[in-house]
C-alpha cells in the first residue's frame, strides 16, 4: 500500500512539473511580445523600399501574446513555426493571405526578418525582402 501511495505522489509531481514547463514562454516569445517594435529599415533586393508598394509595412509592429497583432498598417494574427525560426503572419488585408518570414535575429533589442514576396510586375522573380526593427 505504501508503494502505491509513493508511486501516485511521484507521478503527481511529474505531472505538475510537466504542466509548468508547457505554460512557460520561450525567450523568443517573450522578446517578440515584450515590446512594440518600430521599423528601422525595409530593403527589397538590397535597396531601400520604405516608400511605394511596401510602405504599409513600415511603422509600428505589435505581437500580442494571444497571437493577434498589428504589422504596420495591417492587422491579423501571428504564430511561430515549431522551431521558432519563422514567423507566420496571416491577414486578409495583405496582398497574399499568409506571409511566412525567416527570423534572422530576435533579441530584446533587435528583430530582423527576411522573406520572399510575390512580385506583381514580374511574377517569376519574387522580391527578396529584409526588414529590421528596434523597440519603440
Short mmCIF file of C-alpha atoms in Angstrom, two decimals:
data_model
loop_
_atom_site.label_atom_id
_atom_site.label_comp_id
_atom_site.label_asym_id
_atom_site.label_seq_id
_atom_site.Cartn_x
_atom_site.Cartn_y
_atom_site.Cartn_z
CA UNK A 1 0.00 0.00 0.00
CA UNK A 2 2.87 2.35 0.84
CA UNK A 3 4.43 1.63 -2.56
CA UNK A 4 1.22 2.58 -4.40
CA UNK A 5 0.87 5.81 -2.41
CA UNK A 6 4.50 6.70 -3.06
CA UNK A 7 4.12 5.90 -6.77
CA UNK A 8 1.00 8.10 -7.04
CA UNK A 9 2.72 11.01 -5.27
CA UNK A 10 5.77 10.82 -7.53
CA UNK A 11 3.54 10.59 -10.62
CA UNK A 12 1.59 13.66 -9.49
CA UNK A 13 4.83 15.62 -9.03
CA UNK A 14 5.98 14.73 -12.56
CA UNK A 15 2.62 15.79 -13.98
CA UNK A 16 2.76 19.14 -12.17
CA UNK A 17 6.33 19.76 -13.34
CA UNK A 18 5.38 18.93 -16.94
CA UNK A 19 2.37 21.27 -16.84
CA UNK A 20 4.58 24.13 -15.60
CA UNK A 21 7.02 23.54 -18.46
CA UNK A 22 4.24 23.81 -21.05
CA UNK A 23 2.99 27.08 -19.54
CA UNK A 24 6.44 28.69 -19.65
CA UNK A 25 7.00 31.03 -22.60
CA UNK A 26 10.18 30.75 -24.66
CA UNK A 27 12.74 33.54 -24.82
CA UNK A 28 11.73 34.17 -28.45
CA UNK A 29 8.08 34.56 -27.40
CA UNK A 30 8.99 36.93 -24.57
CA UNK A 31 11.30 39.00 -26.77
CA UNK A 32 8.76 39.25 -29.58
CA UNK A 33 5.73 40.13 -27.44
CA UNK A 34 7.53 42.16 -24.78
CA UNK A 35 7.73 45.42 -26.73
CA UNK A 36 6.19 47.35 -29.58
CA UNK A 37 8.63 47.21 -32.48
CA UNK A 38 9.35 50.21 -34.71
CA UNK A 39 10.56 49.58 -38.25
CA UNK A 40 14.19 50.53 -38.71
CA UNK A 41 14.72 49.54 -42.34
CA UNK A 42 12.91 47.89 -45.23
CA UNK A 43 15.05 46.62 -48.07
CA UNK A 44 13.88 44.96 -51.27
CA UNK A 45 16.60 43.29 -53.30
CA UNK A 46 19.09 45.34 -51.26
CA UNK A 47 17.52 48.75 -51.98
CA UNK A 48 15.55 50.98 -49.59
CA UNK A 49 11.84 50.32 -50.12
CA UNK A 50 10.21 52.22 -47.26
CA UNK A 51 8.02 54.07 -49.76
CA UNK A 52 5.97 52.74 -52.64
CA UNK A 53 4.30 49.35 -52.82
CA UNK A 54 5.57 48.11 -49.43
CA UNK A 55 5.07 51.37 -47.50
CA UNK A 56 2.12 49.92 -45.50
CA UNK A 57 4.60 47.54 -43.81
CA UNK A 58 6.57 50.47 -42.37
CA UNK A 59 5.62 51.65 -38.88
CA UNK A 60 4.95 50.05 -35.55
CA UNK A 61 4.57 46.32 -35.14
CA UNK A 62 2.97 44.73 -32.10
CA UNK A 63 2.88 40.99 -31.49
CA UNK A 64 0.28 40.33 -28.78
CA UNK A 65 0.57 37.30 -26.52
CA UNK A 66 -2.81 35.99 -27.74
CA UNK A 67 -1.48 35.62 -31.32
CA UNK A 68 -3.05 38.79 -32.71
CA UNK A 69 -1.12 41.81 -33.81
CA UNK A 70 -0.64 44.85 -35.97
CA UNK A 71 2.02 44.95 -38.65
CA UNK A 72 2.45 48.47 -39.98
CA UNK A 73 -0.96 49.28 -41.49
CA UNK A 74 -2.15 45.68 -41.33
CA UNK A 75 -3.89 43.74 -38.56
CA UNK A 76 -4.04 39.99 -38.28
CA UNK A 77 -2.67 37.00 -36.45
CA UNK A 78 0.82 35.63 -35.99
CA UNK A 79 2.47 32.41 -34.91
CA UNK A 80 5.87 30.77 -34.81
CA UNK A 81 6.67 27.61 -36.70
CA UNK A 82 7.51 24.66 -34.42
CA UNK A 83 11.22 25.52 -34.24
CA UNK A 84 10.52 29.25 -33.69
CA UNK A 85 12.73 30.10 -36.67
CA UNK A 86 9.89 31.57 -38.73
CA UNK A 87 7.03 33.98 -38.15
CA UNK A 88 3.78 33.28 -39.94
CA UNK A 89 1.57 36.36 -40.36
CA UNK A 90 -2.00 35.99 -41.59
CA UNK A 91 -4.15 38.94 -42.64
CA UNK A 92 -6.92 39.22 -45.18
CA UNK A 93 -5.68 42.77 -45.87
CA UNK A 94 -2.33 41.53 -47.22
CA UNK A 95 -1.91 41.02 -50.98
CA UNK A 96 -1.26 37.38 -50.05
CA UNK A 97 -3.27 35.90 -47.19
CA UNK A 98 -0.28 34.34 -45.38
CA UNK A 99 3.25 35.69 -45.15
CA UNK A 100 5.98 33.41 -43.83
CA UNK A 101 9.18 35.15 -42.77
CA UNK A 102 12.52 33.75 -41.65
CA UNK A 103 13.81 35.15 -38.36
CA UNK A 104 17.39 36.31 -38.95
CA UNK A 105 17.67 37.77 -35.43
CA UNK A 106 15.36 38.06 -32.44
CA UNK A 107 16.60 39.55 -29.19
CA UNK A 108 15.10 42.01 -26.74
CA UNK A 109 16.68 44.86 -28.73
CA UNK A 110 16.55 43.67 -32.35
CA UNK A 111 14.19 41.91 -34.74
CA UNK A 112 15.36 41.10 -38.25
CA UNK A 113 13.24 39.12 -40.68
CA UNK A 114 13.58 38.10 -44.31
CA UNK A 115 11.06 36.77 -46.78
CA UNK A 116 10.26 36.34 -50.42
CA UNK A 117 7.22 38.33 -51.56
CA UNK A 118 5.35 37.97 -54.86
CA UNK A 119 6.47 40.46 -57.48
CA UNK A 120 3.31 41.82 -59.10
CA UNK A 121 5.29 43.25 -62.02
CA UNK A 122 7.29 40.08 -62.71
CA UNK A 123 5.68 37.04 -61.00
CA UNK A 124 8.53 34.70 -61.94
CA UNK A 125 11.03 36.76 -59.87
CA UNK A 126 9.93 37.24 -56.23
CA UNK A 127 11.03 40.23 -54.16
CA UNK A 128 13.74 39.48 -51.57
CA UNK A 129 12.66 41.49 -48.51
CA UNK A 130 14.63 42.24 -45.34
CA UNK A 131 13.04 44.21 -42.50
CA UNK A 132 14.70 45.31 -39.29
CA UNK A 133 13.01 46.58 -36.13
CA UNK A 134 14.04 48.15 -32.85
CA UNK A 135 11.97 48.50 -29.66
CA UNK A 136 9.87 51.64 -29.61
#
